[in-house]
Structure formats: structure tokens, C-alpha cells
Coordinates of C-alpha atoms in Angstrom, one line a residue:
Chain A
M1 CA -64.3 77.8 20.5
L2 CA -65.1 73.8 19.1
S3 CA -68.2 73.3 17.2
A4 CA -69.0 69.9 15.2
K5 CA -71.3 70.5 12.1
Q6 CA -73.1 67.7 10.2
L7 CA -70.5 65.2 11.5
R8 CA -70.8 62.4 10.1
V9 CA -67.8 59.7 11.6
R10 CA -67.6 55.8 9.6
Y11 CA -65.1 53.0 11.4
K12 CA -64.6 50.7 8.6
D13 CA -68.1 50.4 7.2
K14 CA -70.0 51.2 9.9
L15 CA -71.6 55.1 9.9
I16 CA -71.1 55.2 13.8
I17 CA -71.9 59.4 14.1
S18 CA -74.8 60.1 11.8
G19 CA -75.4 64.2 11.2
L20 CA -74.3 65.7 15.0
D21 CA -74.4 68.9 15.9
I22 CA -73.1 70.4 18.4
A23 CA -70.9 73.5 20.2
F24 CA -69.6 74.1 23.5
E25 CA -68.7 77.0 25.8
T26 CA -66.1 77.6 26.1
G27 CA -65.5 76.7 30.4
K28 CA -67.9 74.6 31.6
V29 CA -68.0 71.1 32.5
Y30 CA -69.6 68.8 29.6
S31 CA -70.3 64.3 29.7
I32 CA -71.0 62.8 27.4
L33 CA -73.1 59.7 28.4
G34 CA -74.2 56.5 26.8
P35 CA -74.9 53.3 25.7
N36 CA -72.5 51.0 24.4
G37 CA -71.6 51.4 20.6
C38 CA -73.6 54.4 20.8
G39 CA -70.3 56.5 19.7
K40 CA -69.8 58.5 23.1
S41 CA -66.1 57.7 22.6
T42 CA -66.0 58.2 18.0
L43 CA -67.7 61.5 18.5
L44 CA -63.8 62.7 21.2
K45 CA -61.5 61.1 18.9
A46 CA -63.3 63.0 16.7
L47 CA -62.8 65.9 18.1
A48 CA -59.6 65.3 19.3
K49 CA -58.8 65.2 15.6
Q50 CA -57.5 61.7 16.4
L51 CA -60.1 60.4 14.1
S52 CA -60.2 60.9 10.4
V53 CA -64.2 62.5 9.7
H54 CA -66.7 61.1 7.0
S55 CA -68.1 64.8 6.4
G56 CA -69.3 67.9 8.4
T57 CA -67.3 69.6 10.1
I58 CA -65.7 70.2 13.6
L59 CA -63.9 74.2 14.4
L60 CA -61.8 75.1 16.4
D61 CA -62.1 78.9 17.2
N62 CA -64.0 78.7 13.6
I63 CA -61.3 77.7 12.1
D64 CA -61.3 73.7 10.6
I65 CA -59.6 71.2 12.7
Q66 CA -57.5 69.4 9.5
E67 CA -56.4 73.2 8.3
W68 CA -54.8 73.6 12.3
G69 CA -50.9 72.4 12.7
P70 CA -50.6 69.5 15.0
K71 CA -48.2 72.1 17.6
P72 CA -50.5 75.0 17.7
F73 CA -54.2 72.1 18.0
A74 CA -52.3 70.4 20.8
K75 CA -51.6 74.3 22.8
I76 CA -55.2 74.1 23.3
L77 CA -56.1 70.8 23.2
A78 CA -55.2 68.2 25.1
F79 CA -57.0 64.6 25.0
L80 CA -56.4 61.4 26.7
R81 CA -57.7 58.0 25.7
Q82 CA -59.3 55.9 28.0
S83 CA -57.3 54.9 30.5
Y84 CA -55.5 51.0 30.7
D85 CA -53.2 49.1 32.1
Q86 CA -50.2 50.7 29.7
M87 CA -46.5 49.7 31.4
I88 CA -44.3 52.5 30.1
D89 CA -40.9 52.3 31.5
V90 CA -40.7 56.7 32.1
H91 CA -40.1 58.7 35.1
V92 CA -43.4 60.7 35.7
R93 CA -41.5 64.3 35.5
D94 CA -40.5 62.9 32.2
L95 CA -43.4 62.3 30.8
V96 CA -45.1 65.4 32.1
T97 CA -42.5 67.1 30.7
Y98 CA -43.1 66.1 26.6
G99 CA -46.5 67.7 28.2
R100 CA -44.4 70.8 26.6
F101 CA -43.3 69.3 23.4
P102 CA -45.9 71.1 21.6
H103 CA -44.4 74.2 22.6
K104 CA -40.8 73.5 21.8
R105 CA -39.9 74.6 18.5
F106 CA -37.8 71.6 16.7
L107 CA -34.0 71.1 19.2
Q108 CA -34.7 73.4 21.5
Q109 CA -34.4 72.8 25.1
V110 CA -37.1 72.6 28.3
D111 CA -35.9 76.1 29.5
K112 CA -36.9 77.6 33.4
E113 CA -40.5 78.8 32.7
D114 CA -40.9 74.8 31.5
E115 CA -40.5 73.4 34.6
Q116 CA -41.9 75.8 36.6
I117 CA -44.9 74.9 34.2
I118 CA -44.4 71.0 34.8
D119 CA -43.6 71.3 38.4
W120 CA -47.5 73.2 38.6
A121 CA -49.2 70.4 36.5
L122 CA -47.6 67.9 39.1
Q123 CA -48.2 69.7 42.4
L124 CA -52.0 69.7 40.8
T125 CA -51.8 66.6 40.2
N126 CA -50.8 65.8 44.0
L127 CA -47.4 64.1 41.9
T128 CA -44.9 65.8 43.5
H129 CA -43.6 63.2 45.6
L130 CA -43.4 60.6 42.5
A131 CA -42.0 63.0 40.3
K132 CA -39.1 60.2 40.6
R133 CA -41.0 57.5 39.9
K134 CA -41.1 55.4 36.6
M135 CA -44.4 55.2 35.8
S136 CA -44.8 51.3 36.0
S137 CA -44.2 51.6 40.4
L138 CA -47.8 54.0 40.7
S139 CA -51.3 52.7 41.4
G140 CA -53.5 53.0 38.7
G141 CA -55.1 56.2 40.1
E142 CA -51.5 57.6 39.9
R143 CA -51.0 56.9 37.1
Q144 CA -54.4 58.2 36.0
R145 CA -53.1 61.8 37.5
A146 CA -49.9 60.9 35.7
W147 CA -51.4 61.5 32.6
I148 CA -53.6 64.7 33.6
A149 CA -50.6 65.6 34.6
M150 CA -48.9 65.0 31.0
A151 CA -51.8 67.2 29.8
L152 CA -51.4 69.7 31.8
A153 CA -48.3 70.9 31.1
Q154 CA -49.6 71.0 27.4
Q155 CA -51.6 74.1 29.0
P156 CA -54.9 73.5 26.9
R157 CA -57.8 75.4 26.8
I158 CA -60.3 72.7 26.5
L159 CA -59.3 69.3 28.1
L160 CA -60.9 65.9 26.4
L161 CA -60.7 63.1 28.6
D162 CA -62.0 59.1 27.3
E163 CA -63.6 57.2 30.8
P164 CA -61.2 58.6 32.7
T165 CA -62.3 56.9 35.8
T166 CA -62.5 53.2 34.4
Y167 CA -60.3 50.7 35.7
L168 CA -60.8 52.9 39.5
D169 CA -62.0 52.0 42.3
I170 CA -64.4 54.5 44.0
V171 CA -61.7 56.9 45.6
H172 CA -59.7 57.3 43.2
Q173 CA -62.9 58.1 41.0
L174 CA -63.6 60.9 43.0
E175 CA -59.7 62.4 43.3
I176 CA -60.0 62.1 39.5
M177 CA -63.9 63.5 38.9
E178 CA -62.6 66.8 42.1
L179 CA -59.1 66.9 40.3
I180 CA -61.3 67.7 37.0
Q181 CA -63.6 70.4 38.7
Q182 CA -60.8 72.0 40.0
L183 CA -59.2 72.4 36.7
N184 CA -62.0 73.9 34.9
Q185 CA -63.2 75.9 38.6
Q186 CA -59.5 77.4 39.4
F187 CA -57.7 77.1 36.1
H188 CA -61.4 77.8 33.4
I189 CA -60.2 74.8 32.1
T190 CA -62.9 73.6 29.3
V191 CA -63.2 70.4 30.2
I192 CA -65.3 67.5 27.5
M193 CA -65.2 63.7 28.8
V194 CA -66.8 60.3 28.6
L195 CA -68.1 59.6 31.5
H196 CA -69.7 55.8 32.5
D197 CA -71.2 57.2 36.2
L198 CA -74.4 58.8 35.7
N199 CA -74.7 59.6 39.0
H200 CA -71.0 61.3 38.6
A201 CA -71.5 63.1 35.1
S202 CA -74.3 64.3 36.9
L203 CA -73.0 65.3 40.0
Y204 CA -69.8 67.1 38.2
S205 CA -70.6 68.5 35.1
D206 CA -72.6 72.1 33.5
Y207 CA -74.0 70.3 30.5
V208 CA -74.7 66.5 29.3
I209 CA -75.5 65.3 26.5
V210 CA -76.6 61.3 25.9
L211 CA -76.3 60.1 23.0
K212 CA -78.0 57.1 21.1
E213 CA -77.8 55.3 18.1
G214 CA -74.5 58.3 16.5
S215 CA -76.7 61.2 17.3
I216 CA -77.4 63.7 19.8
F217 CA -80.9 62.1 21.6
R218 CA -81.0 65.0 24.5
C219 CA -78.4 67.7 25.9
G220 CA -78.9 69.9 28.2
T221 CA -77.7 70.9 32.3
P222 CA -78.2 67.6 34.6
E223 CA -81.6 68.9 36.0
Q224 CA -82.9 68.8 31.9
V225 CA -81.5 66.0 31.1
M226 CA -81.1 63.8 33.9
N227 CA -84.7 61.7 34.1
E228 CA -86.9 59.0 34.1
E229 CA -88.0 59.2 30.3
T230 CA -84.1 59.8 29.4
L231 CA -82.2 56.9 31.2
K232 CA -85.9 54.4 30.1
K233 CA -84.8 56.0 26.0
A234 CA -81.6 55.7 26.6
F235 CA -80.7 52.7 28.3
G236 CA -83.6 51.0 28.7
V237 CA -83.4 50.8 31.7
D238 CA -86.1 51.5 34.7
A239 CA -84.4 54.9 37.0
K240 CA -85.4 56.8 40.2
I241 CA -84.4 60.0 40.8
E242 CA -84.3 62.3 43.2
T243 CA -82.7 65.5 43.8
D244 CA -79.4 65.7 45.4
E245 CA -80.0 68.0 48.5
E246 CA -75.6 68.9 49.3
S247 CA -75.8 70.1 45.4
N248 CA -78.6 70.3 44.0
R249 CA -78.5 68.4 41.4
P250 CA -80.1 65.1 40.9
Y251 CA -79.1 61.8 42.0
I252 CA -79.8 58.3 40.9
R253 CA -81.2 56.7 44.3
S254 CA -81.6 53.0 42.4
L255 CA -81.6 51.6 38.5
K256 CA -83.2 48.4 37.1
L257 CA -83.1 46.6 34.1
G258 CA -86.5 48.2 31.9
S259 CA -89.2 45.5 30.6
R260 CA -87.8 45.2 26.8
S261 CA -92.1 45.2 26.0
S262 CA -91.9 49.4 26.8
Chain B
M1 CA -11.2 46.7 19.4
L2 CA -7.4 46.9 21.0
I3 CA -7.6 42.9 21.3
S4 CA -9.1 42.9 17.7
V5 CA -6.3 44.3 16.0
V6 CA -3.2 42.5 18.5
S7 CA -4.9 38.8 18.0
G8 CA -6.1 36.2 15.2
A9 CA -3.3 33.7 13.4
I10 CA -0.6 35.5 14.0
S11 CA -0.2 37.6 16.5
I12 CA 1.4 40.6 17.1
P13 CA 2.6 41.7 20.2
I14 CA 1.1 45.3 21.6
S15 CA 3.7 47.1 21.1
D16 CA 4.3 46.4 18.1
V17 CA 0.5 47.9 16.8
W18 CA 1.5 51.4 18.3
S19 CA 4.9 51.1 16.6
V20 CA 3.2 50.4 13.7
L21 CA 0.0 53.5 14.1
T22 CA 3.0 56.2 15.2
S23 CA 5.5 55.8 13.2
S24 CA 5.8 55.6 9.4
H25 CA 8.6 54.1 8.3
S26 CA 7.3 50.5 6.8
G27 CA 8.4 46.9 5.3
S28 CA 7.4 45.2 8.3
P29 CA 5.0 42.4 7.4
S30 CA 3.6 43.2 11.3
Q31 CA 2.9 46.7 10.1
D32 CA 1.7 45.1 6.9
I33 CA -0.8 43.1 8.3
I34 CA -2.3 45.7 11.0
W35 CA -2.8 48.3 8.4
N36 CA -4.4 46.4 5.7
I37 CA -6.3 43.5 7.7
R38 CA -6.5 44.6 11.6
F39 CA -7.1 47.9 11.7
P40 CA -10.0 48.6 9.3
R41 CA -11.2 45.0 9.9
T42 CA -11.8 45.9 13.2
I43 CA -13.4 49.5 12.3
V44 CA -16.0 47.5 9.9
A45 CA -17.0 45.7 12.5
A46 CA -16.8 48.1 15.2
L47 CA -19.2 50.2 12.3
V48 CA -21.3 47.2 11.2
G49 CA -22.2 46.4 15.1
M50 CA -23.3 50.5 15.5
N51 CA -25.1 50.0 12.6
L52 CA -27.0 47.6 13.0
A53 CA -27.4 47.8 17.1
L54 CA -29.1 51.2 16.7
S55 CA -31.4 49.8 13.7
G56 CA -32.8 47.9 15.8
A57 CA -32.8 50.3 18.5
L58 CA -35.3 52.5 16.4
L59 CA -37.2 49.4 14.8
Q60 CA -38.4 48.3 18.4
G61 CA -38.9 52.0 19.3
S62 CA -41.2 53.2 16.0
M63 CA -43.0 49.5 15.8
R64 CA -43.5 49.6 20.0
N65 CA -42.4 45.8 19.8
S66 CA -39.3 45.1 21.5
M67 CA -39.1 41.6 18.7
A68 CA -38.5 43.6 16.2
D69 CA -35.3 44.0 14.5
P70 CA -33.8 44.6 11.0
Y71 CA -34.2 41.2 9.6
I72 CA -38.4 41.5 10.4
M73 CA -38.5 44.3 7.7
G74 CA -37.2 42.2 5.4
V75 CA -33.7 44.2 5.1
S76 CA -32.3 40.8 5.7
S77 CA -33.9 39.0 3.1
G78 CA -33.9 41.3 0.6
A79 CA -30.3 42.0 0.3
G80 CA -29.9 38.5 1.0
L81 CA -31.6 37.5 -2.2
F82 CA -29.5 39.9 -3.9
G83 CA -26.2 39.1 -2.9
M84 CA -27.2 35.5 -3.5
M85 CA -27.7 36.6 -7.4
I86 CA -24.3 38.6 -7.7
L87 CA -23.1 36.0 -5.8
I88 CA -24.1 32.8 -7.4
V89 CA -25.5 33.6 -10.2
F90 CA -23.8 36.4 -11.7
P91 CA -20.5 35.7 -10.4
S92 CA -18.3 38.6 -12.3
Y93 CA -20.0 41.0 -11.4
G94 CA -18.7 40.4 -7.7
Y95 CA -17.5 43.2 -7.3
L96 CA -20.9 44.5 -7.9
L97 CA -21.7 43.0 -4.3
T98 CA -22.4 46.2 -1.9
P99 CA -24.1 48.2 -3.7
V100 CA -26.8 45.2 -5.2
A101 CA -27.0 43.9 -1.8
F102 CA -27.6 47.6 0.1
V103 CA -30.5 48.1 -3.2
G104 CA -32.1 44.4 -2.4
G105 CA -32.5 45.6 1.5
M106 CA -34.0 48.9 0.8
V107 CA -36.5 48.1 -1.6
A108 CA -37.7 45.0 0.3
A109 CA -38.0 47.4 3.5
L110 CA -39.7 49.8 1.3
L111 CA -42.4 46.7 -0.1
V112 CA -42.9 46.3 3.3
Y113 CA -43.6 49.3 4.6
L114 CA -46.1 50.3 1.0
L115 CA -48.3 46.5 1.4
A116 CA -48.6 47.6 5.3
W117 CA -50.2 51.5 4.8
R118 CA -53.4 51.6 4.7
N119 CA -54.8 54.9 5.8
G120 CA -50.8 55.3 8.1
V121 CA -49.3 52.3 9.1
N122 CA -50.0 49.9 12.0
P123 CA -47.3 48.8 13.4
M124 CA -48.7 44.9 13.8
R125 CA -49.3 44.5 10.4
V126 CA -45.8 46.6 9.6
M127 CA -44.4 43.0 11.5
L128 CA -47.0 40.7 10.3
V129 CA -45.9 41.6 6.6
G130 CA -42.6 41.8 7.0
V131 CA -42.4 38.1 7.8
A132 CA -44.2 37.3 5.0
V133 CA -42.0 39.5 2.8
S134 CA -39.1 38.0 4.2
A135 CA -40.3 33.9 4.0
F136 CA -41.1 35.1 0.5
L137 CA -37.9 36.1 -0.4
S138 CA -36.2 33.8 1.7
S139 CA -37.7 31.2 0.0
G140 CA -36.4 33.1 -3.4
I141 CA -32.4 32.5 -1.6
S142 CA -33.3 28.8 -1.0
G143 CA -35.0 28.7 -4.5
L144 CA -31.2 29.7 -6.3
L145 CA -28.7 27.7 -3.7
T146 CA -31.1 24.6 -4.7
F147 CA -30.7 25.2 -8.6
Y148 CA -27.0 26.2 -8.3
S149 CA -25.9 24.1 -5.6
D150 CA -22.8 23.7 -7.0
R151 CA -22.1 27.1 -6.5
V152 CA -23.2 27.2 -2.5
E153 CA -19.9 27.7 -1.2
S154 CA -19.0 31.2 -2.2
A155 CA -21.9 32.3 -0.8
L156 CA -22.2 29.9 2.3
T157 CA -20.2 33.1 4.0
F158 CA -22.2 35.9 2.8
M159 CA -25.5 33.6 4.5
V160 CA -23.8 33.8 8.1
G161 CA -22.5 36.9 7.8
G162 CA -18.8 37.2 8.4
L163 CA -15.6 39.6 7.8
S164 CA -13.0 38.1 7.0
T165 CA -11.3 40.4 3.8
R166 CA -13.3 43.1 4.5
S167 CA -10.9 46.3 4.6
W168 CA -11.0 49.6 3.5
P169 CA -13.4 50.1 1.0
H170 CA -15.3 48.5 3.3
I171 CA -15.2 51.5 5.6
E172 CA -15.6 54.1 3.4
M173 CA -18.7 52.3 2.1
L174 CA -20.1 52.5 5.2
L175 CA -18.9 55.2 7.4
P176 CA -21.5 57.9 5.4
Y177 CA -24.0 55.9 6.1
T178 CA -23.3 55.3 9.5
V179 CA -22.6 59.4 10.1
I180 CA -25.8 60.1 8.8
G181 CA -27.9 57.7 10.6
L182 CA -25.9 58.2 13.5
I183 CA -26.7 62.4 13.2
L184 CA -30.7 61.7 11.9
A185 CA -31.2 59.5 14.6
F186 CA -29.9 61.1 17.8
I187 CA -31.8 64.0 16.6
G188 CA -35.7 62.2 16.8
S189 CA -34.3 60.8 19.8
Q190 CA -36.7 62.8 21.8
R191 CA -39.6 62.9 19.4
M192 CA -39.0 58.9 19.5
N193 CA -39.5 59.0 23.4
I194 CA -42.6 60.8 22.8
L195 CA -43.5 58.3 19.9
M196 CA -43.0 55.4 22.2
L197 CA -46.1 56.5 24.7
G198 CA -48.1 55.6 21.8
D199 CA -50.2 57.3 19.1
S200 CA -53.0 58.9 19.8
E201 CA -51.1 60.2 23.4
A202 CA -48.1 61.2 20.5
K203 CA -50.7 63.1 18.3
S204 CA -52.8 64.1 21.3
L205 CA -49.1 66.1 22.1
G206 CA -48.5 67.2 18.9
L207 CA -46.3 64.9 17.3
R208 CA -47.0 63.5 13.5
V209 CA -46.7 60.0 14.2
E210 CA -46.9 58.8 10.9
A211 CA -44.0 61.0 9.4
Y212 CA -42.1 60.0 12.0
R213 CA -42.8 55.6 12.4
L214 CA -41.2 56.8 8.7
Y215 CA -38.2 58.7 9.7
F216 CA -37.1 56.0 12.0
T217 CA -37.8 52.8 9.7
A218 CA -36.3 54.9 6.4
I219 CA -33.1 55.6 9.4
A220 CA -33.2 51.9 10.4
A221 CA -33.6 50.6 7.0
L222 CA -30.7 52.7 5.7
L223 CA -28.3 51.7 8.7
A224 CA -29.2 47.5 8.5
A225 CA -28.9 47.7 4.8
S226 CA -25.6 49.2 4.8
A227 CA -24.1 46.7 7.7
V228 CA -25.3 44.0 5.7
S229 CA -24.8 44.2 2.7
V230 CA -21.2 44.7 4.1
V231 CA -21.3 41.5 6.0
G232 CA -23.9 39.3 4.9
L233 CA -26.5 38.2 6.8
L234 CA -26.0 38.9 10.2
G235 CA -28.0 38.1 12.7
F236 CA -28.9 39.2 16.4
V237 CA -27.0 41.8 16.7
G238 CA -29.8 43.8 16.3
L239 CA -32.2 42.5 17.8
I240 CA -30.3 41.6 21.5
V241 CA -27.8 44.7 22.1
P242 CA -30.9 47.0 21.7
H243 CA -32.7 44.6 25.0
I244 CA -29.2 44.5 27.0
A245 CA -28.4 48.2 26.5
R246 CA -31.7 48.5 27.7
L247 CA -31.7 46.3 30.8
L248 CA -28.9 48.6 31.2
V249 CA -30.0 52.0 31.1
G250 CA -33.1 52.1 31.3
S251 CA -35.8 53.1 27.7
D252 CA -34.5 56.7 27.2
Y253 CA -33.7 56.8 23.9
R254 CA -31.8 59.8 24.6
I255 CA -29.6 57.7 26.6
L256 CA -30.2 53.8 25.3
L257 CA -29.5 55.4 21.8
P258 CA -25.5 56.4 22.4
V259 CA -25.6 53.2 24.6
S260 CA -27.2 51.2 21.6
A261 CA -24.3 51.9 20.0
L262 CA -21.2 52.1 21.8
L263 CA -22.4 47.9 22.9
G264 CA -22.9 47.4 19.3
I265 CA -19.2 47.0 18.7
T266 CA -18.3 46.0 21.5
V267 CA -20.3 42.7 20.9
L268 CA -19.6 42.5 17.0
T269 CA -15.6 43.4 17.6
L270 CA -15.5 40.9 20.5
S271 CA -17.6 38.5 18.7
D272 CA -15.3 38.9 15.9
T273 CA -12.5 38.7 17.6
L274 CA -13.5 35.6 18.7
A275 CA -14.2 33.7 16.5
R276 CA -9.9 35.1 14.5
I277 CA -8.6 33.1 17.5
I278 CA -11.3 30.7 19.1
F279 CA -9.5 27.8 16.0
A280 CA -7.0 29.6 14.8
P281 CA -5.5 29.6 12.1
I282 CA -9.2 29.0 11.0
E283 CA -11.2 31.9 11.1
L284 CA -15.0 31.0 12.0
P285 CA -17.5 33.6 10.6
V286 CA -18.3 35.7 13.2
G287 CA -21.9 35.2 12.2
I288 CA -21.8 31.9 14.0
V289 CA -20.1 33.5 16.8
M290 CA -22.8 35.6 17.7
G291 CA -25.6 32.8 16.9
M292 CA -24.0 30.9 19.1
L293 CA -23.6 32.8 21.7
G294 CA -26.5 35.4 21.6
A295 CA -29.0 33.1 21.1
P296 CA -28.5 31.5 23.9
F297 CA -27.4 34.9 26.2
F298 CA -31.2 36.3 24.7
V299 CA -32.7 33.0 25.8
Y300 CA -31.5 33.6 29.5
L301 CA -32.4 37.2 29.3
I302 CA -35.6 36.2 28.3
R303 CA -36.6 33.3 31.2
R304 CA -34.7 36.5 33.9
K305 CA -37.2 39.3 33.0
G306 CA -40.0 37.2 32.8
V307 CA -41.4 40.0 29.5

């Protein structure tokens, strides 16, 4: 499984992650929260081998991720960066087909089994009817689902998502969250994501990690972490938190800026 | 290509061309013109057009920037400076023009890549460094032209790019690079598609992003340097042809590369034919025709697509 030990990550001269330890359990959904600049995205990118680590180690199945070859690594772990409106001139099905790349040897063609996996990924993300469309002709939510479909075609055990719902309207946000939940419950994919919406994090994750200034401030179940004190200290906001009757999860009813003096 | 063989300062009927190519008996002046001038020249034009178009397509993809072309990588100004040195400073070594210009182009491309390297290569940084290196080398060319202003004339055709007197030896020089470049480019076309998704996405799919960016840039530099060293600083083919190809067939490199190659062949042989017949019997360097037709057409494309 995935874990980090004494992790330090620098960006230019600044230490963004300063000595962080964490171990992720298989088959759970993790949300990483924290104010801007706390290192959420940096942590996720380091875990995804997208950034070089300054010191410390990240282990995947007890092997340092630096020792993993790029393709074997991509068969286990898929990473999607923050959704932004990148206009790429690609057909949806072709994009999902690229997800098979780590499973293919040099010049090896896509075979029947690959096609089935691609169909499965398209179906799961509800894109079958859009498979022949170009990415540039889709809506933001559809595009995000297409990227997720590409990641699914990698058949990863671990899915890392950087703010998968940013820039989407509320319906599409919920669609993505429901999809993530389904991937976790039905296919036991471990999900580690950076989220901005605290209520989504509370509602859809097994564990919540709150980062502050490059290290872990709180880590635990939503019930353990999502409380007035955490939000006050990590974000500097005054929150009123209730328990949502349907899900039994903490639910933030109101938020306001905390007084600076406290 | 047939038109290119047939037309020129001396027109030759198509039937004659056919008989020359099919029969082996020698003697007629037409045969001499076709076999030793027109035919090889047309092949050189085709190879150069293909090399430049492929090179542009590869650079635009690997740099993910539609303004990238062989010239921005410093290949042309490098080949230009080294070629000028031979033509102007050491005219007695004129036979070394092609190999020396080739080395110049490759050295310049390597320089750009090394200067842009800092924990990997950022496409934007490559482009900016390329512009700077090109400007530096171009001022070297201008310096040469100023100091040896009496010898400028001999270098002029090389500056604008021309195909006159290009013949069999040049084909021998070009062909290996064309074949190798073509094969390597087509083998990598699916990886190019993945690289085009973005560095982060490509890395997440398990592609060695830095290695493949270097791979495609190196092929592009080889193709461009071989073309430029033979015909001189021929502009616009490498920039425009891939754009036209993209408008026609989209940006899937498995299709885009062959279409770019074919379009490059067509555009250059056609331009060279025009260059020979517009003011016949005087020949224009093909570079002038390319620039005169290419630049307005490019502006037209930009305005129409609203890029």
C-alpha cells in the first residue's frame, strides 16, 4: 500500500511539505483538506511521482516509488491533476484508449480485452453515447468524466485526484462524487483526493486529512476531524457543525470568518 | 511531381519524359535535362518538403506549441551561420557546404536544448531559448555579410533557400535522414499523442516524458538540419504544412504525420515548379515563392480559425 515517511518536498527554495508521515489503507477514500498554500496539491503530486522528493521516502507496496518503472507504477496508481479547461483535440474514446498505454509493450496494438476495458470505463462514467465526440465539444463535467474514464482504463488500484470538482456546477460536482464513491465501493479502488468542499469531504470520505503549513494537522474519520476546533485552527473560520441525519456524518451548517485576535 | 519534371526554362513534352524514364537509349538533350536536372531536383524538393514538414509537426507536438518550427529550435540559423562561413569565408571549401551546414544546425539545436535544461525541459523555455540562440546566430550571419560584403552574392541563394543545381549527390545526402526520421517518427506517433495530453497526464500514464520529448526533438533536428543544409534557409514549410494538415485531419499523430509528409512533398515541388516557370527562363529561388505564398496563406488561416 501507499505510505510516506518523513516526507519533505521543496518548491524552488521553499519547503512546502515539512516532515510528513502517513500510511493509506487499502480500499478507503481519503480527502485532503487545508487552506491555500498548505501543500495539499504538492503532497498529492509527490505521492503520484509527479514531483521529486527532497528527503524522506514514499513507499508503494513496500518499494520506494523512485524504484518503480513508469509503466508498472501507472498500472497501480493513476493521477489526475486539477481539472482545468484544457482544449485538446482528441476523441473521447481515443483519450480513454490512452489509459491502456501502461499495459502495452512497445508498438503493441490494442486488442479485444483492451476494447472491453475501454467500454467498461466509458459505461461507468456514463460516456458511451459521447464516445465519438471530440473533447472540445463536451461540457466541463463531461470532460472531467472523460479524464476519469482514461484513468479507469489504467485499471489502477489507487486513484489520486486533485480537486476533481473545481469549476463544475453543483449537479456535476455531485455526479463526480457519486462516481468516486461507486468506484470505491464496487471496485475497491483506493481514492486519495484533494477537495475544497468540506461537506463533500465529510460526506464521501472514510478519512479526512487536514494539512496546515506543510504537515498533518489532523487525520481521522470525518467524525473525529470535522469539528469547530479543527476548522477554527486550520482555516481560521467559525463553523457551526451538526450531524446529517441521513448519513450520520458531520455537516457544516454555517461558516463565517473567525475573529483574528483569537 | 510530373509537372515539375515537365516544365521549366525548356519545356519537354510528357511523352518524351515517359520515353526517357522507360527506355535506356541515350543521346537526346531532353534525356540529359530530365535525368540529370529535373528528375533529381524534383526528388530533392520532395525530400526536403517532407523533412521540413515532419520536423515542424514533431516540434509542434513535442513542444505543445503551434508556433514551434525547425527555425525556432535554432536549426536554421545554426546551419545558416556555418553554411555562410563556408560560402563567404572559405569559398575554396565549397564542397563542404552541406556537411558543415548540417553540423551547424545540429550544434545549434543541441545548444538550445542544453541551455533550456533545468531538471528537465519546459517547452516554453525551449522556445524562448531557441529564439535567443537564433537571434545570436543570425547576428553572426549579418556580421559575416557586413564584413565580407563583396562576397554576399554567392551566399544569397543559400539565405533564401533554393533548389537550383541540386542533383543526385544531394539526394544521397538527404535520403538516409529522411528514411530514418520517417521510421522513427511513425514508430513514436502514439507516444506523441500521449505527450500531447500534457506532461502531467503523460507521466501519469507511465510515459517517460523527458526522454520522449528529447527523442522527438532530436528526430526533428535531424530532419530539419539535413533539409536546410541542402537547400539553405527555406522558411515556412515546417511551420505551415503541419497546420494545414491539422486543419484537414485533426491532431491524431498517427494520421497527421503521413498527411504532413505528403503535403510537404506537394507544397515544395509545386512551389519549386512555380519558381521555375513564373519568370522563365529566369529561376526564382524556391524560398521566395514559399515566403510570398506561404506568409499570406498563414495569416489567412490564423484569421479564419481565430487561433
